[in-house]
Amino acid sequence: MIQRKVIAVIGSSVVELPDDQQQLPYHVGKWIAEAQCHLLTGGGPGVMATAGKGFCSVSSRVGLSIGVIPDGKLAGTYPNAWIE
């Protein structure tokens, strides 16, 4: 069994980030997937969702997009669409 590294992306849950702040987590998520690692986020919107979107855009990835969901969050906000 191959053990893959887990890389966490931590950031704001603000949905409406400036374009430059949306591009960075997207590319970081994509890089994590290309490095054959797992992605770990808080599973919510904003930076977490953008990193997950970049991660899941890599069709050849072997890692998983993992979200640690806070207790008491509203459905529809957590988990984001990119959590597996």
mmCIF file of N, CA and C in Angstrom:
data_model
loop_
_atom_site.group_PDB
_atom_site.id
_atom_site.type_symbol
_atom_site.label_atom_id
_atom_site.label_comp_id
_atom_site.label_asym_id
_atom_site.label_seq_id
_atom_site.Cartn_x
_atom_site.Cartn_y
_atom_site.Cartn_z
ATOM 1 N N MET A 1 0.842 -1.188 0.000
ATOM 2 C CA MET A 1 0.000 0.000 0.000
ATOM 3 C C MET A 1 0.886 1.250 0.000
ATOM 4 N N ILE A 2 0.601 2.156 -0.911
ATOM 5 C CA ILE A 2 1.361 3.403 -0.998
ATOM 6 C C ILE A 2 0.766 4.424 -0.037
ATOM 7 N N GLN A 3 1.626 5.025 0.785
ATOM 8 C CA GLN A 3 1.175 6.096 1.667
ATOM 9 C C GLN A 3 1.439 7.428 0.981
ATOM 10 N N ARG A 4 0.398 8.196 0.798
ATOM 11 C CA ARG A 4 0.519 9.497 0.150
ATOM 12 C C ARG A 4 0.592 10.593 1.209
ATOM 13 N N LYS A 5 1.325 11.617 0.899
ATOM 14 C CA LYS A 5 1.414 12.757 1.801
ATOM 15 C C LYS A 5 0.103 13.530 1.756
ATOM 16 N N VAL A 6 -0.220 14.152 2.880
ATOM 17 C CA VAL A 6 -1.408 14.995 2.986
ATOM 18 C C VAL A 6 -0.928 16.433 3.138
ATOM 19 N N ILE A 7 -1.389 17.298 2.253
ATOM 20 C CA ILE A 7 -1.018 18.709 2.308
ATOM 21 C C ILE A 7 -2.274 19.519 2.594
ATOM 22 N N ALA A 8 -2.219 20.350 3.633
ATOM 23 C CA ALA A 8 -3.368 21.159 4.033
ATOM 24 C C ALA A 8 -3.293 22.549 3.417
ATOM 25 N N VAL A 9 -4.442 23.037 2.985
ATOM 26 C CA VAL A 9 -4.579 24.416 2.522
ATOM 27 C C VAL A 9 -5.545 25.096 3.481
ATOM 28 N N ILE A 10 -5.061 26.135 4.140
ATOM 29 C CA ILE A 10 -5.846 26.860 5.133
ATOM 30 C C ILE A 10 -6.067 28.278 4.609
ATOM 31 N N GLY A 11 -7.289 28.754 4.678
ATOM 32 C CA GLY A 11 -7.543 30.110 4.205
ATOM 33 C C GLY A 11 -8.951 30.564 4.517
ATOM 34 N N SER A 12 -9.261 31.734 4.059
ATOM 35 C CA SER A 12 -10.529 32.397 4.325
ATOM 36 C C SER A 12 -11.714 31.661 3.700
ATOM 37 N N SER A 13 -12.850 31.756 4.371
ATOM 38 C CA SER A 13 -14.084 31.195 3.814
ATOM 39 C C SER A 13 -14.875 32.254 3.046
ATOM 40 N N VAL A 14 -14.303 33.440 2.888
ATOM 41 C CA VAL A 14 -14.961 34.507 2.133
ATOM 42 C C VAL A 14 -15.113 34.059 0.684
ATOM 43 N N VAL A 15 -16.330 34.111 0.179
ATOM 44 C CA VAL A 15 -16.615 33.610 -1.162
ATOM 45 C C VAL A 15 -16.138 34.583 -2.237
ATOM 46 N N GLU A 16 -16.309 35.862 -2.031
ATOM 47 C CA GLU A 16 -15.990 36.858 -3.058
ATOM 48 C C GLU A 16 -14.591 37.427 -2.846
ATOM 49 N N LEU A 17 -13.580 36.639 -3.182
ATOM 50 C CA LEU A 17 -12.196 37.085 -3.087
ATOM 51 C C LEU A 17 -11.783 37.774 -4.384
ATOM 52 N N PRO A 18 -10.828 38.715 -4.312
ATOM 53 C CA PRO A 18 -10.290 39.306 -5.545
ATOM 54 C C PRO A 18 -9.690 38.219 -6.438
ATOM 55 N N ASP A 19 -9.660 38.474 -7.742
ATOM 56 C CA ASP A 19 -9.181 37.479 -8.710
ATOM 57 C C ASP A 19 -7.812 36.919 -8.368
ATOM 58 N N ASP A 20 -6.871 37.792 -7.972
ATOM 59 C CA ASP A 20 -5.523 37.310 -7.673
ATOM 60 C C ASP A 20 -5.520 36.368 -6.473
ATOM 61 N N GLN A 21 -6.431 36.585 -5.528
ATOM 62 C CA GLN A 21 -6.505 35.715 -4.356
ATOM 63 C C GLN A 21 -7.258 34.421 -4.656
ATOM 64 N N GLN A 22 -8.003 34.369 -5.742
ATOM 65 C CA GLN A 22 -8.659 33.128 -6.150
ATOM 66 C C GLN A 22 -7.736 32.261 -6.984
ATOM 67 N N GLN A 23 -6.856 32.878 -7.740
ATOM 68 C CA GLN A 23 -5.961 32.118 -8.609
ATOM 69 C C GLN A 23 -4.933 31.327 -7.819
ATOM 70 N N LEU A 24 -4.398 31.904 -6.755
ATOM 71 C CA LEU A 24 -3.352 31.226 -5.994
ATOM 72 C C LEU A 24 -3.829 29.902 -5.401
ATOM 73 N N PRO A 25 -4.943 29.850 -4.639
ATOM 74 C CA PRO A 25 -5.348 28.546 -4.097
ATOM 75 C C PRO A 25 -5.732 27.538 -5.177
ATOM 76 N N TYR A 26 -6.256 28.009 -6.307
ATOM 77 C CA TYR A 26 -6.580 27.104 -7.413
ATOM 78 C C TYR A 26 -5.309 26.413 -7.908
ATOM 79 N N HIS A 27 -4.269 27.199 -8.141
ATOM 80 C CA HIS A 27 -3.015 26.635 -8.650
ATOM 81 C C HIS A 27 -2.306 25.779 -7.601
ATOM 82 N N VAL A 28 -2.423 26.153 -6.332
ATOM 83 C CA VAL A 28 -1.847 25.331 -5.259
ATOM 84 C C VAL A 28 -2.557 23.981 -5.208
ATOM 85 N N GLY A 29 -3.883 23.983 -5.281
ATOM 86 C CA GLY A 29 -4.639 22.725 -5.297
ATOM 87 C C GLY A 29 -4.262 21.852 -6.475
ATOM 88 N N LYS A 30 -4.094 22.466 -7.623
ATOM 89 C CA LYS A 30 -3.697 21.733 -8.824
ATOM 90 C C LYS A 30 -2.305 21.125 -8.644
ATOM 91 N N TRP A 31 -1.383 21.894 -8.091
ATOM 92 C CA TRP A 31 -0.023 21.405 -7.851
ATOM 93 C C TRP A 31 -0.029 20.212 -6.891
ATOM 94 N N ILE A 32 -0.850 20.287 -5.842
ATOM 95 C CA ILE A 32 -0.935 19.190 -4.869
ATOM 96 C C ILE A 32 -1.397 17.913 -5.568
ATOM 97 N N ALA A 33 -2.386 18.023 -6.443
ATOM 98 C CA ALA A 33 -2.869 16.852 -7.190
ATOM 99 C C ALA A 33 -1.787 16.305 -8.106
ATOM 100 N N GLU A 34 -1.087 17.195 -8.793
ATOM 101 C CA GLU A 34 -0.025 16.761 -9.705
ATOM 102 C C GLU A 34 1.140 16.118 -8.956
ATOM 103 N N ALA A 35 1.318 16.480 -7.681
ATOM 104 C CA ALA A 35 2.368 15.893 -6.842
ATOM 105 C C ALA A 35 1.934 14.552 -6.245
ATOM 106 N N GLN A 36 0.735 14.090 -6.595
ATOM 107 C CA GLN A 36 0.177 12.812 -6.145
ATOM 108 C C GLN A 36 -0.006 12.749 -4.628
ATOM 109 N N CYS A 37 -0.419 13.875 -4.063
ATOM 110 C CA CYS A 37 -0.693 13.956 -2.630
ATOM 111 C C CYS A 37 -2.195 14.105 -2.410
ATOM 112 N N HIS A 38 -2.617 13.964 -1.153
ATOM 113 C CA HIS A 38 -3.998 14.245 -0.770
ATOM 114 C C HIS A 38 -4.100 15.728 -0.411
ATOM 115 N N LEU A 39 -5.280 16.308 -0.589
ATOM 116 C CA LEU A 39 -5.559 17.688 -0.196
ATOM 117 C C LEU A 39 -6.441 17.666 1.045
ATOM 118 N N LEU A 40 -6.083 18.456 2.051
ATOM 119 C CA LEU A 40 -6.871 18.585 3.272
ATOM 120 C C LEU A 40 -7.262 20.044 3.450
ATOM 121 N N THR A 41 -8.568 20.302 3.582
ATOM 122 C CA THR A 41 -9.062 21.657 3.849
ATOM 123 C C THR A 41 -10.127 21.579 4.934
ATOM 124 N N GLY A 42 -10.667 22.745 5.278
ATOM 125 C CA GLY A 42 -11.779 22.799 6.215
ATOM 126 C C GLY A 42 -13.109 22.473 5.562
ATOM 127 N N GLY A 43 -13.090 22.238 4.246
ATOM 128 C CA GLY A 43 -14.278 21.775 3.541
ATOM 129 C C GLY A 43 -15.309 22.829 3.220
ATOM 130 N N GLY A 44 -14.993 24.092 3.463
ATOM 131 C CA GLY A 44 -15.970 25.145 3.244
ATOM 132 C C GLY A 44 -15.747 25.937 1.969
ATOM 133 N N PRO A 45 -16.373 27.118 1.901
ATOM 134 C CA PRO A 45 -16.265 27.971 0.719
ATOM 135 C C PRO A 45 -14.955 28.758 0.701
ATOM 136 N N GLY A 46 -14.825 29.663 -0.253
ATOM 137 C CA GLY A 46 -13.665 30.543 -0.327
ATOM 138 C C GLY A 46 -12.403 29.828 -0.773
ATOM 139 N N VAL A 47 -11.314 30.076 -0.059
ATOM 140 C CA VAL A 47 -10.018 29.482 -0.388
ATOM 141 C C VAL A 47 -10.108 27.960 -0.391
ATOM 142 N N MET A 48 -10.856 27.395 0.550
ATOM 143 C CA MET A 48 -10.969 25.930 0.658
ATOM 144 C C MET A 48 -11.598 25.337 -0.600
ATOM 145 N N ALA A 49 -12.688 25.942 -1.066
ATOM 146 C CA ALA A 49 -13.359 25.445 -2.271
ATOM 147 C C ALA A 49 -12.516 25.677 -3.519
ATOM 148 N N THR A 50 -11.842 26.819 -3.579
ATOM 149 C CA THR A 50 -11.024 27.119 -4.753
ATOM 150 C C THR A 50 -9.851 26.154 -4.863
ATOM 151 N N ALA A 51 -9.213 25.829 -3.739
ATOM 152 C CA ALA A 51 -8.124 24.845 -3.753
ATOM 153 C C ALA A 51 -8.659 23.479 -4.171
ATOM 154 N N GLY A 52 -9.829 23.111 -3.665
ATOM 155 C CA GLY A 52 -10.442 21.836 -4.042
ATOM 156 C C GLY A 52 -10.791 21.777 -5.514
ATOM 157 N N LYS A 53 -11.253 22.883 -6.050
ATOM 158 C CA LYS A 53 -11.587 22.932 -7.476
ATOM 159 C C LYS A 53 -10.337 22.723 -8.326
ATOM 160 N N GLY A 54 -9.251 23.377 -7.963
ATOM 161 C CA GLY A 54 -7.989 23.185 -8.680
ATOM 162 C C GLY A 54 -7.494 21.757 -8.559
ATOM 163 N N PHE A 55 -7.597 21.199 -7.365
ATOM 164 C CA PHE A 55 -7.175 19.821 -7.111
ATOM 165 C C PHE A 55 -7.969 18.850 -7.981
ATOM 166 N N CYS A 56 -9.278 19.001 -7.984
ATOM 167 C CA CYS A 56 -10.147 18.078 -8.727
ATOM 168 C C CYS A 56 -10.106 18.304 -10.236
ATOM 169 N N SER A 57 -9.509 19.401 -10.683
ATOM 170 C CA SER A 57 -9.397 19.646 -12.124
ATOM 171 C C SER A 57 -8.345 18.759 -12.784
ATOM 172 N N VAL A 58 -7.515 18.100 -11.981
ATOM 173 C CA VAL A 58 -6.461 17.227 -12.513
ATOM 174 C C VAL A 58 -7.048 15.829 -12.671
ATOM 175 N N SER A 59 -7.344 15.446 -13.894
ATOM 176 C CA SER A 59 -8.020 14.161 -14.137
ATOM 177 C C SER A 59 -7.146 12.960 -13.805
ATOM 178 N N SER A 60 -5.840 13.129 -13.824
ATOM 179 C CA SER A 60 -4.935 12.006 -13.553
ATOM 180 C C SER A 60 -4.556 11.892 -12.077
ATOM 181 N N ARG A 61 -5.194 12.663 -11.219
ATOM 182 C CA ARG A 61 -4.810 12.649 -9.798
ATOM 183 C C ARG A 61 -5.108 11.306 -9.152
ATOM 184 N N VAL A 62 -4.352 11.005 -8.124
ATOM 185 C CA VAL A 62 -4.561 9.766 -7.382
ATOM 186 C C VAL A 62 -4.928 10.051 -5.930
ATOM 187 N N GLY A 63 -4.750 11.281 -5.480
ATOM 188 C CA GLY A 63 -5.078 11.658 -4.111
ATOM 189 C C GLY A 63 -6.550 11.994 -3.958
ATOM 190 N N LEU A 64 -6.945 12.200 -2.711
ATOM 191 C CA LEU A 64 -8.325 12.554 -2.377
ATOM 192 C C LEU A 64 -8.401 13.985 -1.867
ATOM 193 N N SER A 65 -9.543 14.609 -2.055
ATOM 194 C CA SER A 65 -9.829 15.916 -1.477
ATOM 195 C C SER A 65 -10.592 15.673 -0.178
ATOM 196 N N ILE A 66 -9.931 15.934 0.944
ATOM 197 C CA ILE A 66 -10.463 15.617 2.271
ATOM 198 C C ILE A 66 -10.870 16.909 2.969
ATOM 199 N N GLY A 67 -12.051 16.931 3.550
ATOM 200 C CA GLY A 67 -12.509 18.100 4.296
ATOM 201 C C GLY A 67 -12.806 17.745 5.734
ATOM 202 N N VAL A 68 -12.275 18.527 6.659
ATOM 203 C CA VAL A 68 -12.602 18.395 8.079
ATOM 204 C C VAL A 68 -13.695 19.424 8.339
ATOM 205 N N ILE A 69 -14.910 18.944 8.485
ATOM 206 C CA ILE A 69 -16.086 19.811 8.541
ATOM 207 C C ILE A 69 -16.361 20.240 9.983
ATOM 208 N N PRO A 70 -16.455 21.558 10.228
ATOM 209 C CA PRO A 70 -16.771 22.027 11.573
ATOM 210 C C PRO A 70 -18.186 21.621 11.987
ATOM 211 N N ASP A 71 -18.380 21.369 13.247
ATOM 212 C CA ASP A 71 -19.686 21.011 13.782
ATOM 213 C C ASP A 71 -20.601 22.239 13.773
ATOM 214 N N GLY A 72 -21.856 22.030 13.446
ATOM 215 C CA GLY A 72 -22.841 23.093 13.513
ATOM 216 C C GLY A 72 -22.914 23.995 12.296
ATOM 217 N N LYS A 73 -22.246 23.649 11.205
ATOM 218 C CA LYS A 73 -22.307 24.471 9.995
ATOM 219 C C LYS A 73 -23.571 24.143 9.203
ATOM 220 N N LEU A 74 -24.071 25.131 8.482
ATOM 221 C CA LEU A 74 -25.293 24.958 7.707
ATOM 222 C C LEU A 74 -25.077 24.092 6.479
ATOM 223 N N ALA A 75 -26.056 23.272 6.189
ATOM 224 C CA ALA A 75 -26.024 22.472 4.960
ATOM 225 C C ALA A 75 -26.033 23.420 3.768
ATOM 226 N N GLY A 76 -25.340 23.049 2.715
ATOM 227 C CA GLY A 76 -25.242 23.897 1.541
ATOM 228 C C GLY A 76 -23.978 24.733 1.531
ATOM 229 N N THR A 77 -23.413 24.978 2.707
ATOM 230 C CA THR A 77 -22.157 25.717 2.812
ATOM 231 C C THR A 77 -21.002 24.747 3.024
ATOM 232 N N TYR A 78 -21.200 23.792 3.890
ATOM 233 C CA TYR A 78 -20.212 22.753 4.198
ATOM 234 C C TYR A 78 -20.859 21.409 3.956
ATOM 235 N N PRO A 79 -20.235 20.468 3.349
ATOM 236 C CA PRO A 79 -18.961 20.572 2.642
ATOM 237 C C PRO A 79 -19.148 21.220 1.274
ATOM 238 N N ASN A 80 -18.048 21.747 0.738
ATOM 239 C CA ASN A 80 -18.118 22.316 -0.610
ATOM 240 C C ASN A 80 -18.175 21.190 -1.644
ATOM 241 N N ALA A 81 -18.413 21.538 -2.877
ATOM 242 C CA ALA A 81 -18.623 20.544 -3.946
ATOM 243 C C ALA A 81 -17.384 19.727 -4.274
ATOM 244 N N TRP A 82 -16.222 20.121 -3.781
ATOM 245 C CA TRP A 82 -14.969 19.469 -4.164
ATOM 246 C C TRP A 82 -14.462 18.490 -3.112
ATOM 247 N N ILE A 83 -15.235 18.266 -2.066
ATOM 248 C CA ILE A 83 -14.841 17.319 -1.012
ATOM 249 C C ILE A 83 -15.323 15.928 -1.387
ATOM 250 N N GLU A 84 -14.428 14.954 -1.219
ATOM 251 C CA GLU A 84 -14.784 13.572 -1.546
ATOM 252 C C GLU A 84 -15.049 12.792 -0.282
#
